[in-house]
mmCIF file of the C-alpha atoms, coordinates in Angstrom:
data_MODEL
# 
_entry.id   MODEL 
# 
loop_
_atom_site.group_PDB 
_atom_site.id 
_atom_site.type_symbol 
_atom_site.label_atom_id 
_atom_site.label_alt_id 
_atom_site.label_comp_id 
_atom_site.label_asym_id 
_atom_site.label_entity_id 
_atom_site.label_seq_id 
_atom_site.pdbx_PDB_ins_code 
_atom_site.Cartn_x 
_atom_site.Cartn_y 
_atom_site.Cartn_z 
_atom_site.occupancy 
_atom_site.B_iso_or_equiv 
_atom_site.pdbx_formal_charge 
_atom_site.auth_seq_id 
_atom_site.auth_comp_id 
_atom_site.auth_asym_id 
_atom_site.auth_atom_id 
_atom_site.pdbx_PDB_model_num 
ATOM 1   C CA . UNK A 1 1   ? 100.935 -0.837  99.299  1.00 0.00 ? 1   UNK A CA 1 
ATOM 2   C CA . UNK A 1 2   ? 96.958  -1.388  99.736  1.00 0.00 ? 2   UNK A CA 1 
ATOM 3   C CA . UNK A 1 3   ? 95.579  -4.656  101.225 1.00 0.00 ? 3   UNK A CA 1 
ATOM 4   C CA . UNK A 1 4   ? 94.502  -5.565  97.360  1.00 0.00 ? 4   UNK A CA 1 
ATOM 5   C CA . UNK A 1 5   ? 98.197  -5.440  95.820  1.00 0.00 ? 5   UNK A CA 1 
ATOM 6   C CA . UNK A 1 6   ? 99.231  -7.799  98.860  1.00 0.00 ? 6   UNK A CA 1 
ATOM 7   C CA . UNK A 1 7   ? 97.064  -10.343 98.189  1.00 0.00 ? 7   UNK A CA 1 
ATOM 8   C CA . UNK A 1 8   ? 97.688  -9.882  94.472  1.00 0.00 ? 8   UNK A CA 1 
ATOM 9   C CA . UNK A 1 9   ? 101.363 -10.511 94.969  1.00 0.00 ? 9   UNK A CA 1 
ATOM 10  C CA . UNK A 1 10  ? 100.757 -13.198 97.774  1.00 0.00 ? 10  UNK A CA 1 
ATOM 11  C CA . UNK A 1 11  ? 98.417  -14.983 94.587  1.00 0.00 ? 11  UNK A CA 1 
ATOM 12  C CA . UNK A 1 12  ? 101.307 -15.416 92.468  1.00 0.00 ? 12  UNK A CA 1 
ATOM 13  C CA . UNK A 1 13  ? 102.562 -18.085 94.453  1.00 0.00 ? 13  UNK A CA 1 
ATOM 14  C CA . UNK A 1 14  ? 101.052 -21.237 93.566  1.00 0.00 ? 14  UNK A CA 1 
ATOM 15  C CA . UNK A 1 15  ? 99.944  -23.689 96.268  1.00 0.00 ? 15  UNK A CA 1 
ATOM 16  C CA . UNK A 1 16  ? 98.555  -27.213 96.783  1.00 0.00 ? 16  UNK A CA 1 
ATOM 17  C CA . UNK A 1 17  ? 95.093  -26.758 98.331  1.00 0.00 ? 17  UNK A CA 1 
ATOM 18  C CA . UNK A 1 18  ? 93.922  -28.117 101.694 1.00 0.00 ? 18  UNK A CA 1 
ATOM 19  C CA . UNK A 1 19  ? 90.961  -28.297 103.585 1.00 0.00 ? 19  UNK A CA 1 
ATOM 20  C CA . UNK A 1 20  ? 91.857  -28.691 107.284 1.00 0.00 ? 20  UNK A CA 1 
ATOM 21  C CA . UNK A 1 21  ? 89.561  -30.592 109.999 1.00 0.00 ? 21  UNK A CA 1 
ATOM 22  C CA . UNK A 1 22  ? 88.854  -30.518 113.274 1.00 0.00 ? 22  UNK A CA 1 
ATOM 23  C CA . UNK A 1 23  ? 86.403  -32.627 115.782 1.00 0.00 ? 23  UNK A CA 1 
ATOM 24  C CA . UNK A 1 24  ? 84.353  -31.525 118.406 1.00 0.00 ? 24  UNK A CA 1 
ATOM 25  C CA . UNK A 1 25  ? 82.280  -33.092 120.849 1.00 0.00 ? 25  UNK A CA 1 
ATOM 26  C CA . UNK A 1 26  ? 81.413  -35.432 117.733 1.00 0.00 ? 26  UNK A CA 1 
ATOM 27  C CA . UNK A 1 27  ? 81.166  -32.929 114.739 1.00 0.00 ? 27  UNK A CA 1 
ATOM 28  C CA . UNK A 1 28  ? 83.380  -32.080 112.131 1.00 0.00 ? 28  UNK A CA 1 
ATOM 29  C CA . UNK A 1 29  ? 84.448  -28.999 111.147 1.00 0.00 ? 29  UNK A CA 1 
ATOM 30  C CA . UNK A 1 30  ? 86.185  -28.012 107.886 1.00 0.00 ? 30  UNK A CA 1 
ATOM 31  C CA . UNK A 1 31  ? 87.546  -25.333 106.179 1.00 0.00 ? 31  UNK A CA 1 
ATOM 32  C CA . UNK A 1 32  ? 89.268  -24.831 102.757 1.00 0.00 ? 32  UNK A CA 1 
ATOM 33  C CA . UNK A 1 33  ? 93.121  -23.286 103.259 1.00 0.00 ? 33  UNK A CA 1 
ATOM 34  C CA . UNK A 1 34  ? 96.432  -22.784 101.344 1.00 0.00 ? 34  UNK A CA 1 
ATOM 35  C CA . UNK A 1 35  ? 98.687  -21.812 104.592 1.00 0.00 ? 35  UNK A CA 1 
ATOM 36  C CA . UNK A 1 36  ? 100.323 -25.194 105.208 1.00 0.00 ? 36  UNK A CA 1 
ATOM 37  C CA . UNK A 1 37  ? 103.757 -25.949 105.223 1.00 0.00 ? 37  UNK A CA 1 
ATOM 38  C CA . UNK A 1 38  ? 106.129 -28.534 107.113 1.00 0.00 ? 38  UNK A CA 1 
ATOM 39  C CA . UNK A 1 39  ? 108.312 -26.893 109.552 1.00 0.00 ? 39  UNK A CA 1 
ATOM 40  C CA . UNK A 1 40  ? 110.363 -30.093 110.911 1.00 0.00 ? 40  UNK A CA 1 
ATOM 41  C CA . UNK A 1 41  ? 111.557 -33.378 110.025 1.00 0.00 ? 41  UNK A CA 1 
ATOM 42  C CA . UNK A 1 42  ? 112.908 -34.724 113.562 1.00 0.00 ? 42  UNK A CA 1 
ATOM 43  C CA . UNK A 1 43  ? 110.320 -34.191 115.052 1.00 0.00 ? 43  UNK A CA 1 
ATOM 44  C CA . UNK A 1 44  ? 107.523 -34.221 111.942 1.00 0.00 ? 44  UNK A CA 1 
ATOM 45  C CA . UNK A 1 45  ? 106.012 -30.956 112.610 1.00 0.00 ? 45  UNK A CA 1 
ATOM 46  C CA . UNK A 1 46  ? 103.876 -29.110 110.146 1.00 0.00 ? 46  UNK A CA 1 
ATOM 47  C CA . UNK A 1 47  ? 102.336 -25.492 110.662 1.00 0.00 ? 47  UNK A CA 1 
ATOM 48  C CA . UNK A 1 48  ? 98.839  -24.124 109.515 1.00 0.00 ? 48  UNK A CA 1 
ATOM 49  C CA . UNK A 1 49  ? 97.459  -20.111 109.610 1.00 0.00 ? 49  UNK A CA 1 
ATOM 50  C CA . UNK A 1 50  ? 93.628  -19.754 110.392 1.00 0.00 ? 50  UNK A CA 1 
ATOM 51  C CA . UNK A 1 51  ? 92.462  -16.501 110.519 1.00 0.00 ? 51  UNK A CA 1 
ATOM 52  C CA . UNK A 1 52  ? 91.048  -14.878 113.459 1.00 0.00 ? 52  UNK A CA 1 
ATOM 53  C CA . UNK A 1 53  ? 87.376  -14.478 111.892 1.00 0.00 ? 53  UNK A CA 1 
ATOM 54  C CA . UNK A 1 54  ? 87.533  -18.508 111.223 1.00 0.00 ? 54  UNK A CA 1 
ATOM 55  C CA . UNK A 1 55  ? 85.201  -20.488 112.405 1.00 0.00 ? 55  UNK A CA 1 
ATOM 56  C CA . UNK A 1 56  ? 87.351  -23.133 113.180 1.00 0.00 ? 56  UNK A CA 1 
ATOM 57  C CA . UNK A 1 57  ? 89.735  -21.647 115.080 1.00 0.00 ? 57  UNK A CA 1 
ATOM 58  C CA . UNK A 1 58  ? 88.050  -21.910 118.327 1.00 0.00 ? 58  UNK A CA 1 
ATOM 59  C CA . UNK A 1 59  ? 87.432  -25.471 117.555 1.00 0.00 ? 59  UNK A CA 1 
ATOM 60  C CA . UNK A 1 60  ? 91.347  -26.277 117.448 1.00 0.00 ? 60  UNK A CA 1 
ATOM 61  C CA . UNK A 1 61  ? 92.169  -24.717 119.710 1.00 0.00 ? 61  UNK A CA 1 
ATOM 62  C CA . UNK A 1 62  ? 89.347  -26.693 122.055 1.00 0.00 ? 62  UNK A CA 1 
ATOM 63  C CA . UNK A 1 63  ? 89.981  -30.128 120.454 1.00 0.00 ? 63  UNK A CA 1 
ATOM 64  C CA . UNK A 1 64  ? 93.604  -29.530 120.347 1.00 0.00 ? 64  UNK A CA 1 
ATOM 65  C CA . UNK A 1 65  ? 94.043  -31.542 116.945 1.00 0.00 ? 65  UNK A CA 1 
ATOM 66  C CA . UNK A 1 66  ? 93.795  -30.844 113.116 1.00 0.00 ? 66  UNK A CA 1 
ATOM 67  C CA . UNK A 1 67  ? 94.090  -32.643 110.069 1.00 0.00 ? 67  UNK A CA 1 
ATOM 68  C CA . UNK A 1 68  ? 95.585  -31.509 107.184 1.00 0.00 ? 68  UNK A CA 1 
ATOM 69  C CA . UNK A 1 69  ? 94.042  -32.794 103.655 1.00 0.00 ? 69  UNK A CA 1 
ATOM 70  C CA . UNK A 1 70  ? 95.874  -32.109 100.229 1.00 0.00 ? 70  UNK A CA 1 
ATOM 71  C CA . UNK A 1 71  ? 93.467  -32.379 97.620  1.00 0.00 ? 71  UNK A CA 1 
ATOM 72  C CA . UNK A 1 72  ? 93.463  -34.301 94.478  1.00 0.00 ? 72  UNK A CA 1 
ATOM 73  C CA . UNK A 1 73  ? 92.834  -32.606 91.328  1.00 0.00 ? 73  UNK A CA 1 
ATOM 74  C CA . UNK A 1 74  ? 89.947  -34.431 90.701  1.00 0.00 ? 74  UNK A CA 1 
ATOM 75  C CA . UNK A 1 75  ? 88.277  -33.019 94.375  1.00 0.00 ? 75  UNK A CA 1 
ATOM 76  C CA . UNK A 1 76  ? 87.872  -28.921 93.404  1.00 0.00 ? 76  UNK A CA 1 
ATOM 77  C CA . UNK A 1 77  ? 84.020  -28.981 94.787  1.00 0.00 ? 77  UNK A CA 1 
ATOM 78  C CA . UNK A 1 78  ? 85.119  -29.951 98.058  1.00 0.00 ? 78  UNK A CA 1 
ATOM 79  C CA . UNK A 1 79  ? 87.319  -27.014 98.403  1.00 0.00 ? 79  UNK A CA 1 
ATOM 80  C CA . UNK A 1 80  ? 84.396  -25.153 97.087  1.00 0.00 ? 80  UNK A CA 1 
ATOM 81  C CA . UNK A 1 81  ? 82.486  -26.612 99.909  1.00 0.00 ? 81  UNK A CA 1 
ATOM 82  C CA . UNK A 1 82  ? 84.693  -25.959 102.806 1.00 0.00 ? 82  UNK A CA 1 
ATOM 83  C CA . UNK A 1 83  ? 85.309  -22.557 101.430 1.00 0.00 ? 83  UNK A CA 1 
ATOM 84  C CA . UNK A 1 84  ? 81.878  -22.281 101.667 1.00 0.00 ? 84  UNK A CA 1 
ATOM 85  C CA . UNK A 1 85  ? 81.243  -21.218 97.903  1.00 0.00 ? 85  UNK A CA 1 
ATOM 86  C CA . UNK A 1 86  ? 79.171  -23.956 97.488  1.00 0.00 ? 86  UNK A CA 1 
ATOM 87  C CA . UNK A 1 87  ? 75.985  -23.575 99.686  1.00 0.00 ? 87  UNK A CA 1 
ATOM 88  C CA . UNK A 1 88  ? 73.825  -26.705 99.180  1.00 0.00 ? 88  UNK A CA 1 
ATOM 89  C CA . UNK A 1 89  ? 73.767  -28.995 101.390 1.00 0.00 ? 89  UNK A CA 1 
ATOM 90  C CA . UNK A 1 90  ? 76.467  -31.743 100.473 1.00 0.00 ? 90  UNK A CA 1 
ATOM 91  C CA . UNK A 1 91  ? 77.327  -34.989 101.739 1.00 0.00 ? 91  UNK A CA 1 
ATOM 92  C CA . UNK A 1 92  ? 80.759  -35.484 102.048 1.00 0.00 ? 92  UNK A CA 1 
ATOM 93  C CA . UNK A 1 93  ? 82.730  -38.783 102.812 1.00 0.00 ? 93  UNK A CA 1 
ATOM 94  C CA . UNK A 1 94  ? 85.220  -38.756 106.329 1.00 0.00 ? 94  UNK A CA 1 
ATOM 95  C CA . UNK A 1 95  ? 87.557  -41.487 106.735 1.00 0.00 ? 95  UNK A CA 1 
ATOM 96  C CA . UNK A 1 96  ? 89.532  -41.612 109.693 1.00 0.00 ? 96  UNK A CA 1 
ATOM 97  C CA . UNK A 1 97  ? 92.963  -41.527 110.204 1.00 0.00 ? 97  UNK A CA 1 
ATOM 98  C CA . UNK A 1 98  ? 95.089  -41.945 114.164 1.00 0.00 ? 98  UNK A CA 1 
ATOM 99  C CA . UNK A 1 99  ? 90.866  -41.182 115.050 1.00 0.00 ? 99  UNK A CA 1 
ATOM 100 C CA . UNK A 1 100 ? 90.664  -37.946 113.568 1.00 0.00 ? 100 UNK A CA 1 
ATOM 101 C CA . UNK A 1 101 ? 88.436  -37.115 110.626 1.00 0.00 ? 101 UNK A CA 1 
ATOM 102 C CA . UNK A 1 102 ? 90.330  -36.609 106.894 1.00 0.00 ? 102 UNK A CA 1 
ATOM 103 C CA . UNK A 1 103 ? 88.827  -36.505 103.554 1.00 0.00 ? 103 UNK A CA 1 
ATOM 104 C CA . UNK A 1 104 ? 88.110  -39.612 101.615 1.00 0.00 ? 104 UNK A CA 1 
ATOM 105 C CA . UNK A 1 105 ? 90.357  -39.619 98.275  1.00 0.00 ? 105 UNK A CA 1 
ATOM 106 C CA . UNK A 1 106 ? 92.880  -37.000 99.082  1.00 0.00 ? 106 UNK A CA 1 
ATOM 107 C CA . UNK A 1 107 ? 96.323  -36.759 97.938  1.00 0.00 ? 107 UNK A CA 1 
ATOM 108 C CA . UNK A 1 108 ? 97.392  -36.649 101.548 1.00 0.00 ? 108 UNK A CA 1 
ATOM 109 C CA . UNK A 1 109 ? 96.322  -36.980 104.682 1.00 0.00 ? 109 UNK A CA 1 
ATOM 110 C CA . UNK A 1 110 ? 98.023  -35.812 107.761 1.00 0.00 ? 110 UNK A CA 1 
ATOM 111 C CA . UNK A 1 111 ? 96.709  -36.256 111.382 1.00 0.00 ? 111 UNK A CA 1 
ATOM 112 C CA . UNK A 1 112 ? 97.799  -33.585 114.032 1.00 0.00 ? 112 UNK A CA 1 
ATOM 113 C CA . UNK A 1 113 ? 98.123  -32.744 117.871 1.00 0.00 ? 113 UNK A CA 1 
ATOM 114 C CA . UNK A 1 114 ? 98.788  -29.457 118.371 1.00 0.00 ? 114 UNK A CA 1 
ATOM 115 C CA . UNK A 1 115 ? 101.969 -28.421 119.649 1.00 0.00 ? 115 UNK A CA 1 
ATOM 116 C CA . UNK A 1 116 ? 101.650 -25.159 120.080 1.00 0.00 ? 116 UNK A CA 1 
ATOM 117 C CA . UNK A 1 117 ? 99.874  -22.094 118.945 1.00 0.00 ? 117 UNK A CA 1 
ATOM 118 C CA . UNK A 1 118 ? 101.371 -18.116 118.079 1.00 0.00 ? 118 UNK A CA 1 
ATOM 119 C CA . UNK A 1 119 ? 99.310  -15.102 116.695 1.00 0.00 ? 119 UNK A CA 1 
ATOM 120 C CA . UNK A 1 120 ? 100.945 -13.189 114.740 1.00 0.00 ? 120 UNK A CA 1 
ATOM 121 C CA . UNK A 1 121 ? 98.392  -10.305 113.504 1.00 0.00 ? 121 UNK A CA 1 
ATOM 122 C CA . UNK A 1 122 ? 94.677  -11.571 112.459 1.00 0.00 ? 122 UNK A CA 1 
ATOM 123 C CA . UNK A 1 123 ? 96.073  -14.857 112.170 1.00 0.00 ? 123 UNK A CA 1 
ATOM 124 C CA . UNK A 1 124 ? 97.118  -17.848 114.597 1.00 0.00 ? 124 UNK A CA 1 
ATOM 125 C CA . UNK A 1 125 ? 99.391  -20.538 113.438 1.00 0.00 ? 125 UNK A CA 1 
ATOM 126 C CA . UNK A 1 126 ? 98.899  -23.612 114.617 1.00 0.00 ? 126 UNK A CA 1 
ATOM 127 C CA . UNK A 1 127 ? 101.879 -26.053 115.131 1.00 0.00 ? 127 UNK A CA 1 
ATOM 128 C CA . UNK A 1 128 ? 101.179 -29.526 114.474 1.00 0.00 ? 128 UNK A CA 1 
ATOM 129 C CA . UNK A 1 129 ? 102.997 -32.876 116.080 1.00 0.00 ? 129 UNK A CA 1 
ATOM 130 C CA . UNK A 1 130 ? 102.075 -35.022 112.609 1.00 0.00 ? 130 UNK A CA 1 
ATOM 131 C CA . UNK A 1 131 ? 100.955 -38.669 114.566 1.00 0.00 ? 131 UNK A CA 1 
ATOM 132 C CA . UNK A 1 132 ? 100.056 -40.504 111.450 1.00 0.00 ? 132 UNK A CA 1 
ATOM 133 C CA . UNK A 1 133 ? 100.370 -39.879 107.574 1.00 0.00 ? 133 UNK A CA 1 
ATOM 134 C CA . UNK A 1 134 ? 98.629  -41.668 104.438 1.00 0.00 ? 134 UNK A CA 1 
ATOM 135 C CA . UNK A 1 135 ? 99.155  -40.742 101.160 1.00 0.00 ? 135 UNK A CA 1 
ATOM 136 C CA . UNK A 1 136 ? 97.817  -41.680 97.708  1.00 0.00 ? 136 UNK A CA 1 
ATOM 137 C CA . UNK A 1 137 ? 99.792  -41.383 94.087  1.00 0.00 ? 137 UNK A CA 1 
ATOM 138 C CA . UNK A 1 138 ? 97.105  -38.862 92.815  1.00 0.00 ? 138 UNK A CA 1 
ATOM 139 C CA . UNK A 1 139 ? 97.938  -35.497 91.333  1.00 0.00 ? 139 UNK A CA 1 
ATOM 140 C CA . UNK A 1 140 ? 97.274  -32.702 93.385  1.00 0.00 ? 140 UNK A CA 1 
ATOM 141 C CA . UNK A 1 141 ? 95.158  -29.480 92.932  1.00 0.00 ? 141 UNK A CA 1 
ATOM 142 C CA . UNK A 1 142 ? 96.880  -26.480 92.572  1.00 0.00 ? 142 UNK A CA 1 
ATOM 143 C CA . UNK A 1 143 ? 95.687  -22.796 93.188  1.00 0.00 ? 143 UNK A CA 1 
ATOM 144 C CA . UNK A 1 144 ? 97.244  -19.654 91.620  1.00 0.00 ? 144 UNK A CA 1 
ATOM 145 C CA . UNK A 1 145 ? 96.218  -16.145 90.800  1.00 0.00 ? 145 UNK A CA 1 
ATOM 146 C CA . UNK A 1 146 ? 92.828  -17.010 92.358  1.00 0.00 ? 146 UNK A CA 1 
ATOM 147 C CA . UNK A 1 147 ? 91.922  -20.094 90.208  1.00 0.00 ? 147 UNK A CA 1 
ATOM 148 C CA . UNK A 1 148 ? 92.387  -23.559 89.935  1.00 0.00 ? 148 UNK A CA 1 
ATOM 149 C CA . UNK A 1 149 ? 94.971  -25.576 88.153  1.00 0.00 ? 149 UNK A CA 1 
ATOM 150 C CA . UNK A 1 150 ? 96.058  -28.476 87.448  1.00 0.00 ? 150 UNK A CA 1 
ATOM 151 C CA . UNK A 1 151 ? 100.031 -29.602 87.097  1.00 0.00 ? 151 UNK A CA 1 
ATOM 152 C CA . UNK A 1 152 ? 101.210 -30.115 83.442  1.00 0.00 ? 152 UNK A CA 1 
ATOM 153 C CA . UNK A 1 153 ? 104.857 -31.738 83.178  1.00 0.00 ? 153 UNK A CA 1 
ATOM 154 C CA . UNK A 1 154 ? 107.363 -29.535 81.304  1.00 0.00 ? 154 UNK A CA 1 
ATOM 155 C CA . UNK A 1 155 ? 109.826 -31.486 79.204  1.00 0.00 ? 155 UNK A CA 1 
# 
């Protein structure tokens, strides 16, 4: 199989979309993502994959936090943003959450010390201790087959 068919097949699988944060030395650093998942319930422990070309990954592994933010459906341009699609300047809201920065009017926000960190080829995944959660009844945004959706109920 060719590198193009993988992520083909890896696009089928619809996911929530995130944008995961990071502080350091008093500036925030984004980026959009879809490779979140919880990993542990006693103790709450999620698990992110950054790549090795990221950005942010240096600045995680320095700060030694994260955030994760689900998006609502309603928040597609800031995924845009942090993906870095969108290249005008844009101001973008931060509340704060256990003192790390999280995204204003997401479905969920979770606030992360890292635990512990494994690469596994061009990616390192970051294990998070979750320290605080907040969540808002808001339907999330979904991603599949490289585009944007939005959940419809089936009845």
């Amino acid at each position: 199989m060719d590198d193009r068919q993988f992520r083909t097949a890896m696009g089928k699988f619809a996911t929530g979309v995130t944008v995961i944060t990071t502080e350091l030395d008093g500036d925030i650093h984004g980026m959009t993502a879809n490779a979140f998942m919880s990993v542990s319930l006693d103790p709450k422990l999620v698990v992110i994959s950054i790549g090795e070309i990221a950005k942010i990954l240096n600045k995680i592994k320095e700060s030694k936090m994260f955030t994760v933010n689900i998006l609502a459906a309603d928040q597609q341009e800031l995924s845009l943003i942090f993906a870095g699609q969108i290249k005008d300047p844009r101001q973008v809201e931060f509340d704060r959450l256990d003192g790390k920065p999280v995204l204003a009017g997401a479905c969920v926000q979770v606030a992360c010390e890292v635990s512990t960190a494994h690469v596994e080829g061009d990616h390192t995944l970051f294990i998070g201790k979750v320290t605080d959660i907040h969540l808002e009844e808001k339907e999330p945004l979904v991603f599949v087959n490289g585009k944007y959706r939005e959940l419809v109920g089936i009845s």
